[in-house]
Tab-separated table of C-alpha atoms in Angstrom:
chain	number	residue	atom	x	y	z
A	56	MET	CA	-0.064	-0.001	-0.012
A	57	ASN	CA	1.538	3.271	-1.028
A	58	LEU	CA	1.283	6.737	0.735
A	59	ASP	CA	-1.092	8.185	-1.862
A	60	ARG	CA	-3.631	5.505	-0.956
A	61	ILE	CA	-3.332	6.247	2.707
A	62	TRP	CA	-3.950	10.035	2.096
A	63	GLN	CA	-6.902	9.126	-0.129
A	64	MET	CA	-8.425	6.784	2.495
A	65	SER	CA	-8.102	9.414	5.171
A	66	TYR	CA	-9.419	11.992	2.756
A	67	ASP	CA	-12.518	9.909	2.191
A	68	SER	CA	-13.008	9.014	5.872
A	69	LYS	CA	-15.985	10.344	7.793
A	70	THR	CA	-13.873	11.919	10.574
A	71	ILE	CA	-11.808	13.988	8.200
A	72	ASP	CA	-14.894	14.925	6.286
A	73	ILE	CA	-16.486	16.359	9.480
A	74	LEU	CA	-13.248	18.243	10.195
A	75	ARG	CA	-13.082	19.648	6.708
A	76	ASN	CA	-16.588	20.942	6.817
A	77	SER	CA	-16.776	22.306	10.348
A	78	ALA	CA	-16.371	26.077	10.664
A	79	LEU	CA	-14.132	26.134	13.674
A	80	GLY	CA	-12.359	22.707	13.252
A	81	ILE	CA	-9.314	23.767	11.328
A	82	PRO	CA	-8.913	27.215	13.067
A	83	VAL	CA	-8.951	25.450	16.441
A	84	ILE	CA	-6.347	22.837	15.285
A	85	GLN	CA	-4.236	25.656	13.745
A	86	SER	CA	-4.313	27.266	17.263
A	87	LEU	CA	-3.045	24.027	18.891
A	88	HIS	CA	-0.408	23.902	16.116
A	89	LEU	CA	0.752	27.406	17.070
A	90	ILE	CA	0.738	26.557	20.777
A	91	GLY	CA	2.909	23.516	20.109
A	92	ILE	CA	5.208	25.672	18.016
A	93	THR	CA	5.518	28.257	20.777
A	94	LEU	CA	6.485	25.538	23.300
A	95	LEU	CA	8.949	23.962	20.929
A	96	LEU	CA	10.613	27.146	19.574
A	97	GLY	CA	10.580	28.635	23.143
A	98	SER	CA	12.461	25.603	24.544
A	99	MET	CA	14.944	25.630	21.605
A	100	VAL	CA	15.506	29.450	22.075
A	101	ALA	CA	16.135	29.004	25.810
A	102	LEU	CA	18.551	26.113	25.265
A	103	ASN	CA	20.459	27.796	22.393
A	104	LEU	CA	20.732	31.134	24.151
A	105	ARG	CA	22.324	29.234	27.105
A	106	LEU	CA	24.735	27.388	24.748
A	107	LEU	CA	25.688	30.618	23.025
A	108	GLY	CA	26.374	32.026	26.483
A	109	ILE	CA	24.198	35.110	25.877
A	110	GLY	CA	21.097	34.237	27.844
A	111	LEU	CA	19.909	32.116	30.840
A	112	THR	CA	23.509	31.672	31.826
A	113	GLU	CA	22.830	31.454	35.502
A	114	ILE	CA	20.623	28.384	35.033
A	115	ASN	CA	22.761	25.263	35.061
A	116	LEU	CA	23.074	23.516	31.785
A	117	PRO	CA	21.998	19.968	32.868
A	118	SER	CA	18.738	21.456	34.196
A	119	LEU	CA	18.104	23.610	31.159
A	120	PHE	CA	18.992	20.768	28.850
A	121	ARG	CA	16.487	18.398	30.514
A	122	GLN	CA	13.697	20.938	30.537
A	123	ALA	CA	14.298	22.197	27.035
A	124	PHE	CA	14.194	18.698	25.578
A	125	ARG	CA	11.243	17.602	27.752
A	126	TRP	CA	8.977	20.620	26.906
A	127	GLY	CA	10.424	21.003	23.406
A	128	THR	CA	9.399	17.420	22.689
A	129	ALA	CA	5.943	17.998	24.111
A	130	GLY	CA	5.644	21.039	21.847
A	131	LEU	CA	6.878	19.108	18.774
A	132	LEU	CA	4.402	16.292	19.381
A	133	ILE	CA	1.483	18.776	19.683
A	134	ALA	CA	2.659	20.518	16.497
A	135	VAL	CA	3.092	17.306	14.531
A	136	VAL	CA	-0.254	15.770	15.530
A	137	SER	CA	-2.105	19.008	14.850
A	138	GLY	CA	-0.163	19.460	11.663
A	139	PHE	CA	-1.312	16.167	10.372
A	140	LEU	CA	-4.936	17.154	11.103
A	141	VAL	CA	-4.513	20.272	9.103
A	142	PHE	CA	-2.877	18.350	6.233
A	143	LEU	CA	-5.272	15.465	5.989
A	144	PRO	CA	-8.430	17.237	5.022
A	145	ASP	CA	-6.636	18.840	2.028
A	146	PRO	CA	-3.468	16.724	1.224
A	147	ALA	CA	-3.290	17.552	-2.542
A	148	ARG	CA	-3.216	21.257	-1.912
A	149	TYR	CA	-0.416	21.065	0.592
A	150	ALA	CA	1.596	18.521	-1.383
A	151	ALA	CA	1.703	20.882	-4.298
A	152	ASN	CA	2.749	23.842	-2.163
A	153	HIS	CA	6.470	24.686	-2.540
A	154	SER	CA	6.754	26.214	0.988
A	155	PHE	CA	5.152	23.064	2.435
A	156	GLN	CA	7.578	20.886	0.509
A	157	PHE	CA	10.513	22.874	1.888
A	158	LYS	CA	8.999	22.701	5.395
A	159	MET	CA	8.855	18.915	5.068
A	160	ILE	CA	12.480	18.765	4.216
A	161	MET	CA	13.651	21.114	6.959
A	162	LEU	CA	11.545	19.681	9.761
A	163	PRO	CA	12.947	16.097	9.661
A	164	LEU	CA	16.414	17.597	9.259
A	165	ALA	CA	16.016	19.877	12.228
A	166	ALA	CA	14.541	17.100	14.393
A	167	LEU	CA	17.177	14.510	13.352
A	168	LEU	CA	20.139	16.791	14.141
A	169	GLN	CA	18.593	18.085	17.403
A	170	TYR	CA	17.839	14.604	18.757
A	171	THR	CA	20.997	12.957	17.571
A	172	LEU	CA	24.114	15.014	17.010
A	173	PHE	CA	23.243	18.167	19.052
A	174	ARG	CA	21.825	16.122	21.939
A	175	ARG	CA	24.981	13.963	22.038
A	176	VAL	CA	27.334	16.959	21.940
A	177	ILE	CA	25.447	18.609	24.848
A	178	VAL	CA	25.255	15.417	26.919
A	179	LYS	CA	29.020	15.003	26.516
A	180	HIS	CA	29.626	18.396	28.006
A	181	VAL	CA	27.066	18.219	30.731
A	182	GLY	CA	29.005	17.383	33.809
A	183	ALA	CA	32.305	18.193	32.197
A	184	ASP	CA	32.715	21.834	31.238
A	185	VAL	CA	29.141	23.068	31.540
A	186	ASN	CA	30.184	26.634	30.901
A	187	ARG	CA	31.717	26.013	27.614
A	188	ARG	CA	30.298	28.166	24.892
A	189	PHE	CA	29.223	26.943	21.448
A	190	VAL	CA	28.639	28.942	18.308
A	191	LEU	CA	27.992	26.649	15.381
A	192	MET	CA	25.563	24.219	17.026
A	193	PRO	CA	23.139	26.671	18.556
A	194	VAL	CA	23.202	28.937	15.437
A	195	LEU	CA	22.516	25.938	13.234
A	196	SER	CA	19.799	24.660	15.598
A	197	LEU	CA	17.966	28.072	15.657
A	198	THR	CA	18.362	28.513	11.887
A	199	LEU	CA	16.898	25.027	11.212
A	200	TRP	CA	13.948	25.359	13.624
A	201	PHE	CA	13.086	28.925	12.587
A	202	SER	CA	13.266	28.060	8.915
A	203	VAL	CA	10.637	25.410	9.625
A	204	GLY	CA	8.549	28.089	11.223
A	205	TRP	CA	8.965	30.659	8.414
A	206	ALA	CA	8.317	28.007	5.809
A	207	GLY	CA	5.012	27.192	7.619
A	208	ARG	CA	4.051	30.832	7.507
A	209	ALA	CA	5.041	31.047	3.837
A	210	ILE	CA	2.587	28.216	2.927
A	211	ALA	CA	-0.305	30.678	3.008
A	212	PHE	CA	1.505	33.642	1.462
A	213	LEU	CA	4.019	32.306	-1.105
A	214	GLY	CA	2.472	28.969	-2.058
B	264	MET	CA	-15.919	57.666	17.828
B	265	LEU	CA	-13.082	55.183	18.294
B	266	LEU	CA	-14.370	53.123	15.341
B	267	GLU	CA	-14.347	56.279	13.200
B	268	PHE	CA	-10.737	56.809	14.140
B	269	PHE	CA	-9.910	53.182	13.251
B	270	HIS	CA	-11.821	53.652	9.981
B	271	TYR	CA	-9.567	56.637	9.269
B	272	LEU	CA	-6.468	54.706	10.138
B	273	GLN	CA	-7.426	51.820	7.913
B	274	SER	CA	-8.123	54.098	4.955
B	275	THR	CA	-4.799	55.966	5.084
B	276	GLN	CA	-2.466	55.308	2.100
B	277	LEU	CA	0.114	53.719	4.410
B	278	ALA	CA	-2.405	51.200	5.760
B	279	ILE	CA	-3.691	50.353	2.276
B	280	GLY	CA	-0.155	49.933	0.990
B	281	LEU	CA	0.682	47.679	3.934
B	282	ARG	CA	-2.333	45.484	3.429
B	283	GLN	CA	-1.635	45.077	-0.186
B	284	SER	CA	2.103	44.611	0.069
B	285	ASP	CA	3.440	41.307	-1.146
B	286	TYR	CA	6.201	41.014	1.453
B	287	ALA	CA	5.938	43.648	4.165
B	288	PHE	CA	2.699	42.392	5.695
B	289	PRO	CA	3.636	38.707	5.684
B	290	LEU	CA	7.098	39.507	7.152
B	291	ILE	CA	5.622	41.604	9.946
B	292	GLU	CA	2.973	38.962	10.645
B	293	GLY	CA	5.676	36.251	10.551
B	294	SER	CA	7.802	38.225	12.970
B	295	HIS	CA	4.825	38.657	15.251
B	296	ILE	CA	4.420	34.835	15.300
B	297	MET	CA	8.078	33.906	15.566
B	298	ALA	CA	8.513	36.301	18.463
B	299	LEU	CA	5.933	34.160	20.364
B	300	SER	CA	8.768	31.710	21.169
B	301	LEU	CA	10.755	34.378	22.911
B	302	SER	CA	7.909	36.076	24.743
B	303	VAL	CA	5.200	33.559	25.528
B	304	GLY	CA	7.461	30.561	25.137
B	305	LEU	CA	9.757	31.768	27.897
B	306	ILE	CA	6.990	33.052	30.143
B	307	LEU	CA	5.380	29.557	29.948
B	308	LEU	CA	8.642	28.130	31.221
B	309	PHE	CA	8.505	30.468	34.284
B	310	ASP	CA	4.840	29.550	34.844
B	311	LEU	CA	5.758	25.894	34.740
B	312	ARG	CA	8.444	26.568	37.362
B	313	LEU	CA	5.900	28.168	39.701
B	314	LEU	CA	3.660	25.143	39.192
B	315	ARG	CA	6.648	22.929	39.988
B	316	LEU	CA	6.423	21.263	36.584
B	317	ALA	CA	9.879	22.455	35.432
B	318	PHE	CA	13.227	23.523	36.894
B	319	GLN	CA	12.351	22.211	40.319
B	320	GLY	CA	15.905	22.368	41.377
B	321	ASP	CA	16.454	26.036	40.472
B	322	PRO	CA	15.318	28.957	42.675
B	323	VAL	CA	12.139	30.622	41.361
B	324	SER	CA	13.642	34.099	41.430
B	325	ARG	CA	16.564	32.977	39.287
B	326	ILE	CA	14.394	31.409	36.664
B	327	MET	CA	12.254	34.590	36.702
B	328	HIS	CA	15.084	36.990	36.259
B	329	GLN	CA	16.866	34.895	33.643
B	330	VAL	CA	13.738	34.290	31.564
B	331	MET	CA	12.404	37.870	31.828
B	332	LYS	CA	15.625	39.275	30.413
B	333	TRP	CA	14.700	37.828	27.091
B	334	ALA	CA	10.846	37.617	27.370
B	335	LEU	CA	10.545	41.328	27.768
B	336	PRO	CA	12.371	42.286	24.571
B	337	GLY	CA	10.392	39.464	22.937
B	338	PHE	CA	7.218	41.016	24.151
B	339	LEU	CA	8.292	44.425	22.857
B	340	VAL	CA	8.714	42.847	19.379
B	341	MET	CA	5.219	41.310	19.720
B	342	PHE	CA	3.757	44.691	20.793
B	343	VAL	CA	5.307	46.687	18.011
B	344	THR	CA	4.555	44.155	15.179
B	345	GLY	CA	1.072	43.706	16.660
B	346	LEU	CA	0.519	47.511	16.597
B	347	ILE	CA	1.524	47.641	12.921
B	348	LEU	CA	-0.740	44.718	12.029
B	349	PHE	CA	-3.604	46.502	13.821
B	350	PHE	CA	-2.949	49.736	12.083
B	351	ALA	CA	-3.109	48.064	8.658
B	352	GLN	CA	-6.687	46.835	9.233
B	353	ALA	CA	-7.802	48.695	12.352
B	354	GLU	CA	-11.530	48.887	11.805
B	355	THR	CA	-11.936	45.283	10.567
B	356	VAL	CA	-9.808	44.004	13.434
B	357	ALA	CA	-11.470	46.074	16.092
B	358	LYS	CA	-14.836	44.574	15.116
B	359	ASN	CA	-13.507	40.995	15.223
B	360	ARG	CA	-14.810	39.312	18.348
B	361	TYR	CA	-11.746	37.095	18.719
B	362	PHE	CA	-9.570	40.187	18.701
B	363	GLN	CA	-11.842	41.736	21.310
B	364	VAL	CA	-11.428	38.666	23.541
B	365	LYS	CA	-7.720	38.627	22.889
B	366	MET	CA	-7.378	42.302	24.050
B	367	LEU	CA	-9.471	41.577	27.134
B	368	LEU	CA	-7.261	38.539	28.004
B	369	LEU	CA	-4.121	40.688	27.568
B	370	VAL	CA	-5.466	43.259	30.020
B	371	LEU	CA	-6.276	40.521	32.498
B	372	LEU	CA	-2.789	39.101	32.006
B	373	GLY	CA	-1.351	42.460	32.754
B	374	ILE	CA	-3.376	42.749	36.005
B	375	ASN	CA	-2.323	39.097	36.822
B	376	ALA	CA	1.366	40.024	36.415
B	377	LEU	CA	0.871	43.199	38.377
B	378	VAL	CA	-0.610	41.272	41.323
B	379	TYR	CA	2.398	38.975	41.309
B	380	GLN	CA	4.788	41.953	41.256
B	381	LEU	CA	2.984	43.701	44.168
B	382	LYS	CA	1.994	40.743	46.324
B	383	PHE	CA	4.402	37.931	45.790
B	384	TYR	CA	7.558	39.317	44.230
B	385	PRO	CA	8.704	41.312	47.272
B	386	ARG	CA	8.659	38.190	49.507
B	387	MET	CA	10.015	35.718	47.022
B	388	ALA	CA	13.102	35.104	49.141
B	389	ASP	CA	10.946	33.367	51.782
B	390	TRP	CA	9.952	30.512	49.510
B	391	ASP	CA	12.418	30.844	46.679
B	392	THR	CA	14.229	27.505	47.095
B	393	GLY	CA	11.744	25.552	49.065
B	394	SER	CA	8.870	23.511	47.562
B	395	ALA	CA	6.101	25.389	49.405
B	396	ILE	CA	5.220	27.976	46.770
B	397	PRO	CA	2.247	30.118	48.026
B	398	THR	CA	-1.073	29.007	46.583
B	399	GLY	CA	-1.784	32.526	45.290
B	400	ALA	CA	1.444	32.452	43.276
B	401	ARG	CA	0.513	29.141	41.794
B	402	VAL	CA	-2.981	30.386	40.890
B	403	ILE	CA	-1.355	33.331	39.148
B	404	ALA	CA	0.941	30.951	37.211
B	405	ALA	CA	-2.014	28.735	36.182
B	406	VAL	CA	-3.986	31.787	35.019
B	407	SER	CA	-0.993	33.067	33.029
B	408	LEU	CA	-0.546	29.666	31.436
B	409	MET	CA	-4.198	29.277	30.427
B	410	PHE	CA	-4.757	32.875	29.307
B	411	TRP	CA	-1.578	32.949	27.194
B	412	ILE	CA	-2.687	29.765	25.442
B	413	ALA	CA	-6.096	31.401	24.888
B	414	VAL	CA	-4.440	34.540	23.545
B	415	ILE	CA	-2.519	32.489	20.965
B	416	ALA	CA	-5.753	30.688	20.046
B	417	CYS	CA	-7.762	33.973	19.686
B	418	GLY	CA	-4.980	35.456	17.546
B	419	ARG	CA	-4.871	32.508	15.204
B	420	ILE	CA	-8.642	32.123	14.901
B	421	MET	CA	-9.245	35.878	14.328
B	422	ALA	CA	-7.216	35.639	11.108
B	423	TYR	CA	-9.903	33.369	9.618
B	424	GLU	CA	-12.499	36.141	10.001
B	425	LEU	CA	-10.542	39.042	8.496
């Protein structure tokens, strides 16, 4: 079974049809999407400001690392689940949208790097030299996450 | 009277130009939304600390000061970009019920924060590191958490009615 058939099945399903035709359904889910994004980007901003050594420097890194990943992950899950619910009622429109396509490349890339490489580098330094500053990793992390955010915004404006 | 003024604002050349611009309006709106992470995102982390859901090992005052240093400039960006967005479609937005609720919630959030500053902030040292956070302070944090989430929802939903 290929992906197109899954989208088609969900498109035809009763649940998605109700969602598609309700006046407040998509706006409310878009709100959840934005709340998830706020939690995710807020956590990533906090962590990366700390790593850059320009903000939240008096909070110890192990604590900030734990909280940023915990709440950031919660935000990411909210954003992904709500994102699917925005996508499913109208998959063809989104699939053809260049900003959406770009977003779907940047999102897995940002998540992959954050949860593997970045996470490992931070863990390695937690407990050792917690006050060591980084430049490349936090800049890259913020660039990736905010490019996902801007691409999401561009879906409506640029197409 | 106020609506007439908003009508005037909305019909100025600058407002019309802003509304019809290909890039200025989306960029200002995008900045308004991206700054959410800095303002509301960081404020939520402080609320979670007061509710003992995050940073349990760090003193409340430290989290507050560290977070507010960045949340306040973030809020300034929100405020300025929000003001420009309002100016571009003042009358339409002012009549929007979700916008009206959003403004009401923001006023209540301001009062909420003021109560914290006056009633709980001066004596934070008494319970800063302990786990017994005053009930009132926790209520304020819960209100802040819920109202900010509602502000985001109202802001997002109102765009569907413009």
